[in-house]
Tab-separated table of C-alpha atoms in Angstrom:
chain	number	residue	atom	x	y	z
A	1306	MET	CA	61.982	84.107	28.476
A	1307	ASN	CA	61.915	82.403	25.073
A	1308	LYS	CA	58.636	80.930	23.867
A	1309	PRO	CA	58.493	77.149	23.453
A	1310	ALA	CA	59.265	76.086	19.910
A	1311	THR	CA	55.762	74.692	19.404
A	1312	GLU	CA	54.172	77.974	20.500
A	1313	ALA	CA	56.476	79.991	18.272
A	1314	LEU	CA	55.583	77.809	15.298
A	1315	SER	CA	51.871	78.120	15.973
A	1316	THR	CA	52.031	81.900	15.625
A	1317	GLN	CA	53.591	81.734	12.164
A	1318	VAL	CA	51.303	82.077	9.166
A	1319	THR	CA	52.553	80.125	6.186
A	1320	GLU	CA	51.145	80.975	2.804
A	1321	TYR	CA	51.912	78.533	0.047
A	1322	SER	CA	50.631	77.457	-3.312
A	1323	PRO	CA	51.367	73.826	-4.284
A	1324	LEU	CA	53.172	73.512	-7.593
A	1325	ALA	CA	52.815	70.594	-9.985
A	1326	ILE	CA	55.873	71.406	-12.050
A	1327	ALA	CA	56.661	68.427	-14.255
A	1328	PRO	CA	55.960	64.782	-15.068
A	1329	ALA	CA	57.890	62.321	-12.912
A	1330	ARG	CA	59.541	60.835	-16.019
A	1331	VAL	CA	59.870	62.056	-19.614
A	1332	LEU	CA	60.957	59.831	-22.501
A	1333	ARG	CA	61.594	61.495	-25.850
A	1334	GLY	CA	63.179	60.400	-29.088
A	1335	ASN	CA	62.574	58.356	-32.219
A	1336	HIS	CA	60.885	55.001	-31.530
A	1337	CYS	CA	60.990	55.531	-27.754
A	1338	LEU	CA	57.376	54.376	-27.390
A	1339	ALA	CA	58.125	50.848	-28.638
A	1340	ASN	CA	60.959	50.659	-26.114
A	1341	SER	CA	58.976	51.948	-23.130
A	1342	SER	CA	57.644	48.626	-21.847
A	1343	GLN	CA	59.525	48.599	-18.555
A	1344	GLU	CA	58.658	52.233	-17.830
A	1345	ILE	CA	54.943	51.537	-18.316
A	1346	ALA	CA	55.041	48.200	-16.478
A	1347	ALA	CA	56.543	49.911	-13.435
A	1348	LEU	CA	53.248	51.814	-13.084
A	1349	GLY	CA	50.744	48.989	-13.679
A	1350	VAL	CA	49.973	45.745	-15.475
A	1351	ARG	CA	46.349	46.351	-16.561
A	1352	PRO	CA	46.389	49.601	-18.550
A	1353	LEU	CA	43.289	51.290	-19.918
A	1354	VAL	CA	44.297	53.133	-23.096
A	1355	ILE	CA	42.118	56.224	-23.705
A	1356	GLY	CA	42.082	58.109	-27.000
A	1357	GLY	CA	39.974	59.070	-29.997
A	1358	ASN	CA	38.726	56.408	-32.378
A	1359	GLN	CA	41.085	57.358	-35.217
A	1360	THR	CA	44.039	57.908	-32.905
A	1361	LEU	CA	43.647	54.496	-31.304
A	1362	LYS	CA	43.941	52.909	-34.754
A	1363	VAL	CA	47.099	54.852	-35.601
A	1364	VAL	CA	48.849	54.426	-32.256
A	1365	THR	CA	48.387	50.646	-32.067
A	1366	ALA	CA	51.458	49.902	-34.187
A	1367	PHE	CA	53.575	52.112	-31.923
A	1368	LEU	CA	52.177	51.104	-28.526
A	1369	GLN	CA	51.367	47.396	-28.858
A	1370	PRO	CA	55.009	46.228	-29.035
A	1371	ALA	CA	55.655	47.827	-25.642
A	1372	LEU	CA	52.510	46.377	-24.067
A	1373	LYS	CA	53.236	42.946	-25.529
A	1374	ALA	CA	56.876	42.962	-24.430
A	1375	ALA	CA	55.856	43.619	-20.824
A	1376	LYS	CA	52.941	41.142	-21.050
A	1377	LEU	CA	50.441	43.801	-19.981
A	1378	THR	CA	46.686	43.194	-20.169
A	1379	SER	CA	45.327	46.265	-21.910
A	1380	LYS	CA	41.951	47.576	-23.037
A	1381	THR	CA	41.159	50.578	-25.236
A	1382	ALA	CA	38.340	53.096	-24.818
A	1383	SER	CA	37.301	56.230	-26.706
A	1384	TYR	CA	37.136	59.563	-24.863
A	1385	THR	CA	34.456	61.000	-27.143
A	1386	PRO	CA	32.250	62.956	-27.140
A	1387	ASP	CA	34.611	65.850	-26.606
A	1388	CYS	CA	36.011	65.350	-23.104
A	1389	ALA	CA	32.526	65.740	-21.646
A	1390	GLU	CA	31.188	64.769	-18.210
A	1391	SER	CA	29.192	61.935	-19.775
A	1392	SER	CA	32.442	60.482	-21.167
A	1393	LEU	CA	34.044	60.755	-17.753
A	1394	VAL	CA	31.262	58.721	-16.136
A	1395	ARG	CA	31.435	56.042	-18.834
A	1396	LEU	CA	35.216	55.747	-18.699
A	1397	LYS	CA	35.260	55.413	-14.916
A	1398	GLU	CA	32.885	52.477	-15.295
A	1399	ILE	CA	35.257	50.895	-17.822
A	1400	VAL	CA	38.130	51.368	-15.375
A	1401	GLN	CA	36.210	49.289	-12.829
A	1402	GLN	CA	35.175	46.646	-15.354
A	1403	HIS	CA	38.722	46.194	-16.615
A	1404	GLN	CA	40.198	46.505	-13.116
A	1405	ALA	CA	42.681	48.951	-14.588
A	1406	ASP	CA	45.661	49.921	-12.459
A	1407	VAL	CA	47.144	52.536	-14.827
A	1408	ILE	CA	45.681	54.907	-17.433
A	1409	ILE	CA	47.418	55.598	-20.746
A	1410	GLY	CA	46.211	58.681	-22.604
A	1411	VAL	CA	47.003	58.943	-26.322
A	1412	GLY	CA	46.132	61.752	-28.708
A	1413	GLY	CA	45.665	65.505	-28.628
A	1414	GLY	CA	44.577	67.908	-25.928
A	1415	LYS	CA	41.058	66.656	-25.259
A	1416	ALA	CA	42.034	62.973	-25.198
A	1417	LEU	CA	44.911	63.647	-22.816
A	1418	ASP	CA	42.801	65.931	-20.620
A	1419	MET	CA	40.164	63.235	-20.284
A	1420	ALA	CA	42.715	60.510	-19.554
A	1421	LYS	CA	44.357	62.660	-16.878
A	1422	LEU	CA	41.008	63.443	-15.282
A	1423	VAL	CA	39.945	59.791	-15.235
A	1424	ALA	CA	43.249	58.820	-13.613
A	1425	TYR	CA	42.947	61.635	-11.071
A	1426	GLN	CA	39.409	60.733	-10.034
A	1427	CYS	CA	40.211	56.997	-9.883
A	1428	GLY	CA	43.462	57.491	-7.986
A	1429	LEU	CA	45.553	55.784	-10.691
A	1430	PRO	CA	48.911	56.624	-12.295
A	1431	ILE	CA	48.767	58.250	-15.712
A	1432	VAL	CA	50.938	57.913	-18.824
A	1433	THR	CA	50.508	60.576	-21.517
A	1434	ILE	CA	51.485	59.943	-25.148
A	1435	PRO	CA	50.947	62.982	-27.398
A	1436	THR	CA	50.322	62.126	-31.037
A	1437	SER	CA	50.944	65.657	-32.291
A	1438	GLY	CA	52.606	68.892	-31.268
A	1439	ALA	CA	49.241	70.623	-30.923
A	1440	THR	CA	49.276	71.343	-27.158
A	1441	CYS	CA	51.214	70.926	-23.904
A	1442	ALA	CA	48.394	68.838	-22.390
A	1443	ALA	CA	50.729	65.825	-22.095
A	1444	TRP	CA	52.757	67.780	-19.507
A	1445	THR	CA	50.311	69.707	-17.368
A	1446	ALA	CA	48.345	69.061	-14.179
A	1447	LEU	CA	45.171	70.494	-15.682
A	1448	SER	CA	42.127	69.133	-17.521
A	1449	ASN	CA	39.542	71.110	-19.452
A	1450	VAL	CA	35.982	69.800	-19.554
A	1451	TYR	CA	33.660	70.510	-22.497
A	1452	SER	CA	30.016	69.951	-23.302
A	1453	GLU	CA	29.088	67.130	-25.657
A	1454	ALA	CA	28.792	69.788	-28.371
A	1455	GLY	CA	32.381	70.927	-27.747
A	1456	ALA	CA	31.711	74.105	-25.732
A	1457	PHE	CA	34.215	74.838	-22.961
A	1458	GLN	CA	32.661	74.372	-19.515
A	1459	TYR	CA	35.377	74.522	-16.830
A	1460	ASP	CA	38.864	73.344	-15.943
A	1461	VAL	CA	40.063	71.053	-13.176
A	1462	THR	CA	43.400	71.495	-11.399
A	1463	LEU	CA	44.990	68.095	-10.781
A	1464	ARG	CA	47.214	67.161	-7.847
A	1465	ARG	CA	50.221	66.277	-9.978
A	1466	CYS	CA	51.597	66.146	-13.480
A	1467	PRO	CA	51.613	62.797	-15.316
A	1468	ASP	CA	53.719	59.951	-13.957
A	1469	LEU	CA	55.215	59.312	-17.392
A	1470	LEU	CA	55.248	61.345	-20.611
A	1471	ILE	CA	56.377	59.592	-23.780
A	1472	LEU	CA	57.157	61.913	-26.705
A	1473	ASP	CA	57.906	59.705	-29.710
A	1474	TYR	CA	58.908	61.864	-32.663
A	1475	GLU	CA	58.048	59.120	-35.152
A	1476	LEU	CA	54.481	59.041	-33.828
A	1477	VAL	CA	54.184	62.843	-33.898
A	1478	ARG	CA	55.342	62.854	-37.536
A	1479	THR	CA	52.195	60.920	-38.480
A	1480	ALA	CA	50.012	63.900	-37.482
A	1481	PRO	CA	48.835	66.481	-40.044
A	1482	GLN	CA	51.092	69.537	-40.209
A	1483	ARG	CA	48.108	71.672	-39.261
A	1484	THR	CA	48.274	70.270	-35.713
A	1485	LEU	CA	51.837	71.500	-35.159
A	1486	VAL	CA	50.940	74.900	-36.602
A	1487	ALA	CA	48.097	75.057	-34.081
A	1488	GLY	CA	50.504	74.000	-31.322
A	1489	ILE	CA	52.778	76.894	-32.254
A	1490	GLY	CA	49.817	79.251	-31.871
A	1491	ASP	CA	48.905	77.807	-28.475
A	1492	ALA	CA	52.487	77.866	-27.188
A	1493	ILE	CA	53.412	81.349	-28.347
A	1494	ALA	CA	50.441	82.673	-26.371
A	1495	LYS	CA	52.373	81.850	-23.173
A	1496	TRP	CA	54.436	85.031	-23.515
A	1497	TYR	CA	51.575	87.381	-24.391
A	1498	GLU	CA	49.391	86.073	-21.560
A	1499	ALA	CA	51.945	85.259	-18.831
A	1500	SER	CA	53.643	88.638	-19.142
A	1501	VAL	CA	50.262	90.237	-18.395
A	1502	SER	CA	48.936	87.849	-15.722
A	1503	SER	CA	52.182	88.018	-13.722
A	1504	GLY	CA	51.722	91.762	-13.251
A	1505	ASN	CA	54.604	93.420	-11.410
A	1506	SER	CA	55.452	90.348	-9.359
A	1507	ASN	CA	59.025	89.940	-8.128
A	1508	ALA	CA	58.569	86.285	-7.136
A	1509	THR	CA	61.569	84.248	-8.269
A	1510	LEU	CA	59.747	81.336	-9.895
A	1511	LEU	CA	57.182	83.566	-11.565
A	1512	ILE	CA	59.876	85.789	-13.058
A	1513	SER	CA	61.623	82.647	-14.276
A	1514	ALA	CA	58.435	81.343	-15.899
A	1515	VAL	CA	57.763	84.621	-17.702
A	1516	GLN	CA	61.322	84.755	-19.015
A	1517	GLN	CA	60.985	81.153	-20.206
A	1518	ALA	CA	57.854	82.274	-22.037
A	1519	ARG	CA	59.922	84.949	-23.765
A	1520	VAL	CA	62.489	82.321	-24.781
A	1521	LEU	CA	59.672	80.091	-26.057
A	1522	ARG	CA	58.293	82.933	-28.181
A	1523	ASP	CA	61.712	83.647	-29.670
A	1524	ILE	CA	62.333	79.971	-30.502
A	1525	LEU	CA	59.008	79.750	-32.297
A	1526	LEU	CA	59.448	83.018	-34.189
A	1527	GLN	CA	62.900	81.950	-35.360
A	1528	LYS	CA	62.444	78.255	-36.113
A	1529	SER	CA	58.804	77.517	-36.938
A	1530	ALA	CA	58.933	78.271	-40.660
A	1531	ILE	CA	62.089	76.162	-41.036
A	1532	ALA	CA	60.626	73.299	-38.983
A	1533	LEU	CA	57.448	73.100	-41.032
A	1534	LYS	CA	59.469	72.614	-44.239
A	1535	ASP	CA	61.366	69.550	-42.970
A	1536	THR	CA	60.047	67.147	-40.316
A	1537	GLU	CA	63.450	65.427	-40.179
A	1538	SER	CA	65.281	68.607	-39.246
A	1539	ASP	CA	66.677	69.612	-35.864
A	1540	ALA	CA	64.428	72.676	-36.046
A	1541	TRP	CA	61.334	70.467	-36.261
A	1542	ARG	CA	62.299	68.517	-33.147
A	1543	GLU	CA	63.086	71.731	-31.299
A	1544	VAL	CA	59.717	73.222	-32.194
A	1545	VAL	CA	57.911	70.048	-31.088
A	1546	ASP	CA	59.852	70.139	-27.812
A	1547	ALA	CA	58.826	73.770	-27.452
A	1548	THR	CA	55.101	73.202	-27.997
A	1549	VAL	CA	54.775	69.989	-25.980
A	1550	LEU	CA	57.432	70.317	-23.268
A	1551	LEU	CA	58.668	73.881	-22.761
A	1552	ALA	CA	55.148	75.306	-22.863
A	1553	GLY	CA	54.274	72.887	-20.052
A	1554	VAL	CA	57.364	73.870	-18.037
A	1555	ILE	CA	56.201	77.490	-18.020
A	1556	GLY	CA	52.810	76.645	-16.554
A	1557	GLY	CA	54.393	74.308	-14.016
A	1558	ILE	CA	56.948	76.792	-12.715
A	1559	GLY	CA	54.653	79.815	-12.895
A	1560	GLY	CA	51.752	78.080	-11.194
A	1561	ALA	CA	48.487	79.860	-10.500
A	1562	ASP	CA	49.970	83.318	-11.124
A	1563	CYS	CA	51.147	82.480	-14.633
A	1564	ARG	CA	47.744	82.138	-16.202
A	1565	THR	CA	45.805	82.506	-19.373
A	1566	VAL	CA	44.321	85.922	-20.130
A	1567	ALA	CA	42.338	87.247	-23.094
A	1568	ALA	CA	43.615	84.862	-25.782
A	1569	HIS	CA	42.208	81.800	-24.029
A	1570	ALA	CA	39.080	83.687	-22.978
A	1571	VAL	CA	38.371	84.340	-26.650
A	1572	HIS	CA	39.016	80.658	-27.358
A	1573	ASN	CA	36.532	79.655	-24.668
A	1574	GLY	CA	33.892	81.932	-26.128
A	1575	LEU	CA	34.421	80.643	-29.649
A	1576	THR	CA	33.928	77.029	-28.559
A	1577	HIS	CA	30.256	77.853	-28.004
A	1578	LEU	CA	29.754	78.346	-31.749
A	1579	LEU	CA	28.911	75.207	-33.668
A	1580	GLU	CA	30.612	76.758	-36.695
A	1581	ALA	CA	33.934	76.784	-34.788
A	1582	HIS	CA	33.782	73.124	-33.778
A	1583	ASP	CA	36.367	71.997	-36.349
A	1584	VAL	CA	38.765	74.865	-35.621
A	1585	LEU	CA	41.695	73.571	-33.561
A	1586	HIS	CA	42.369	74.805	-30.025
A	1587	GLY	CA	45.633	76.500	-30.952
A	1588	GLU	CA	44.093	78.188	-33.967
A	1589	LYS	CA	41.463	79.829	-31.781
A	1590	VAL	CA	44.107	80.815	-29.218
A	1591	ALA	CA	46.407	82.277	-31.892
A	1592	TYR	CA	43.565	84.463	-33.139
A	1593	GLY	CA	42.838	85.335	-29.502
A	1594	ILE	CA	46.361	86.714	-29.078
A	1595	LEU	CA	45.685	89.212	-31.849
A	1596	VAL	CA	42.414	90.157	-30.149
A	1597	GLN	CA	44.215	90.696	-26.828
A	1598	LEU	CA	46.858	92.899	-28.438
A	1599	ARG	CA	44.169	94.823	-30.312
A	1600	LEU	CA	42.371	95.472	-27.009
A	1601	GLU	CA	45.579	96.833	-25.476
A	1602	GLU	CA	46.003	99.009	-28.538
A	1603	MET	CA	42.423	100.331	-28.564
A	1604	VAL	CA	41.787	100.775	-24.855
A	1605	GLN	CA	45.242	101.852	-23.668
A	1606	GLY	CA	46.694	103.299	-26.848
A	1607	ASN	CA	49.543	100.814	-26.337
A	1608	GLN	CA	51.889	101.122	-29.316
A	1609	LEU	CA	54.056	98.212	-28.172
A	1610	ALA	CA	50.969	96.026	-28.450
A	1611	ALA	CA	50.305	97.473	-31.899
A	1612	SER	CA	53.838	96.625	-33.033
A	1613	ALA	CA	53.598	93.121	-31.557
A	1614	ARG	CA	50.320	92.540	-33.409
A	1615	GLN	CA	51.866	93.552	-36.717
A	1616	GLN	CA	54.836	91.254	-36.057
A	1617	LEU	CA	52.493	88.356	-35.364
A	1618	LEU	CA	50.377	89.055	-38.430
A	1619	LYS	CA	53.485	88.635	-40.581
A	1620	PHE	CA	54.499	85.476	-38.692
A	1621	TYR	CA	51.005	83.993	-38.961
A	1622	GLY	CA	51.055	84.600	-42.685
A	1623	GLU	CA	54.335	82.702	-42.998
A	1624	ILE	CA	53.192	79.554	-41.182
A	1625	GLY	CA	49.424	79.546	-41.793
A	1626	LEU	CA	47.841	80.645	-38.517
A	1627	PRO	CA	44.464	82.455	-38.684
A	1628	LYS	CA	44.546	86.234	-38.526
A	1629	SER	CA	40.823	87.004	-38.569
A	1630	LEU	CA	37.343	85.605	-38.104
A	1631	GLU	CA	37.314	84.976	-41.848
A	1632	ASP	CA	40.452	82.837	-41.563
A	1633	LEU	CA	38.714	80.813	-38.855
A	1634	GLY	CA	35.815	80.182	-41.227
A	1635	LEU	CA	33.611	82.473	-39.140
A	1636	GLY	CA	33.303	85.401	-41.491
A	1637	GLU	CA	29.569	84.827	-41.921
A	1638	ILE	CA	28.543	84.589	-38.264
A	1639	THR	CA	25.710	86.872	-37.221
A	1640	LEU	CA	25.844	89.804	-34.829
A	1641	ALA	CA	23.868	87.707	-32.361
A	1642	GLN	CA	26.479	84.958	-32.525
A	1643	LEU	CA	29.295	87.459	-32.022
A	1644	ARG	CA	27.468	88.836	-28.998
A	1645	GLN	CA	27.130	85.298	-27.640
A	1646	VAL	CA	30.887	84.796	-27.892
A	1647	THR	CA	31.738	88.124	-26.266
A	1648	ALA	CA	29.200	87.616	-23.467
A	1649	ILE	CA	30.841	84.301	-22.557
A	1650	ALA	CA	34.364	85.667	-22.909
A	1651	THR	CA	33.624	88.636	-20.611
A	1652	GLN	CA	31.547	86.901	-17.924
A	1653	PRO	CA	32.733	87.728	-14.371
A	1654	GLN	CA	34.915	84.634	-13.892
A	1655	SER	CA	36.606	84.973	-17.290
A	1656	ASP	CA	40.390	85.180	-17.544
A	1657	ILE	CA	39.999	88.251	-19.750
A	1658	HIS	CA	39.681	90.290	-16.552
A	1659	ARG	CA	43.352	89.642	-15.791
A	1660	LEU	CA	44.037	92.437	-18.265
A	1661	PRO	CA	45.087	95.632	-16.429
A	1662	PHE	CA	41.959	97.437	-17.609
A	1663	THR	CA	38.234	96.807	-17.795
A	1664	VAL	CA	36.929	95.189	-20.966
A	1665	SER	CA	33.294	95.292	-22.040
A	1666	ALA	CA	31.604	92.895	-24.430
A	1667	GLU	CA	31.271	95.753	-26.940
A	1668	GLN	CA	35.000	96.515	-26.826
A	1669	LEU	CA	35.827	92.854	-27.265
A	1670	ALA	CA	33.552	92.637	-30.307
A	1671	ALA	CA	35.277	95.673	-31.823
A	1672	ALA	CA	38.676	94.053	-31.284
A	1673	MET	CA	37.550	90.719	-32.701
A	1674	VAL	CA	36.503	92.253	-36.016
A	1675	SER	CA	39.627	94.422	-36.392
A	1676	THR	CA	42.552	92.048	-35.744
A	1677	VAL	CA	44.102	92.804	-39.140
A	1678	ALA	CA	43.639	96.594	-38.918
A	1679	GLU	CA	46.602	98.753	-39.844
A	1680	THR	CA	48.470	100.269	-36.915
A	1681	SER	CA	47.539	103.893	-36.385
A	1682	ARG	CA	50.048	105.992	-34.475
A	1683	GLY	CA	47.331	108.535	-33.867
A	1684	GLU	CA	44.904	106.071	-32.285
A	1685	LYS	CA	43.737	107.314	-28.890
A	1686	PRO	CA	42.652	105.269	-25.882
A	1687	LEU	CA	38.911	104.939	-25.506
A	1688	THR	CA	37.316	107.362	-23.072
A	1689	PRO	CA	35.415	106.136	-19.984
A	1690	LYS	CA	32.150	106.938	-21.787
A	1691	GLU	CA	33.220	104.946	-24.847
A	1692	MET	CA	34.268	102.074	-22.565
A	1693	ALA	CA	30.853	101.944	-20.868
């Protein structure tokens, strides 16, 4: 006799991982921000605009026409200091005071992360407006939280991606070129980290995400140098799309199994040094890729990693990404400071442990100081005793 349908269903175990793949709407193009009034108004009529002090001054000329056209009652607020918990508390109070019904985040990674987190905790829709190509924060359902001194503390997974992303190329062109270079460093890390964190998975979406990361790497290797020479070129727009949009697609499709590994772990450790405070996120991550490849080279004797590191060193030289601690302005840090960074980067919950081998703080320190070392075909993997 067949079991009742309800009983049959009750015996099934369903394993699932919710995916926040993409923003509900994406506008991109020249001057699209000034023409976005109806898109924003559909989400709310009392926006709170969150950004950095300098960014808020720059973005006014681009955003105000849209707010004025839709007759929206807006208020601005700074996210500083550094996407910290204290800023979150203050901004949530401003949300209540203004009776905001939509949050608009403008700026780089930290400003957008804070705006997304405020919207998430207040249950409000969120519009993200990146002012540079420095990160994919405008796309993702993730916020990083830092200390008031800029040290990485933890990340928060959000329920959904932004309700509206507005990528206005004219606004992005106002940013220093250094920010796009940093964005290239952050985005290209997707391949080197996702290809490791995905392991030997045969899951359809994860395979797709990793292959997209490969495509992203190839686009950046081929077009970055051209893009940086001419901000009016097709190559420039394609690189901006790659750093802001495609990098976000990869995280959305890959989900929790398409994660950061050693490159971002090194970044997180470096944020605890006051001397690294003015180094951009993507610059730290780009250096972290070299550290990750150097670890694979030293610990596993991985010659593919050695070749990839040499390829990146040449690429970094062409576009101006940091190749060493000296390039980061950290050539004079003390041994104690280096140990502080490696202790944080190798703590038990660190993403560095997604590498397919054990990494000690001592090994990480050795890799961090040898990112520009010549490739040695005779280099042997470290022994268990050396790894202890």
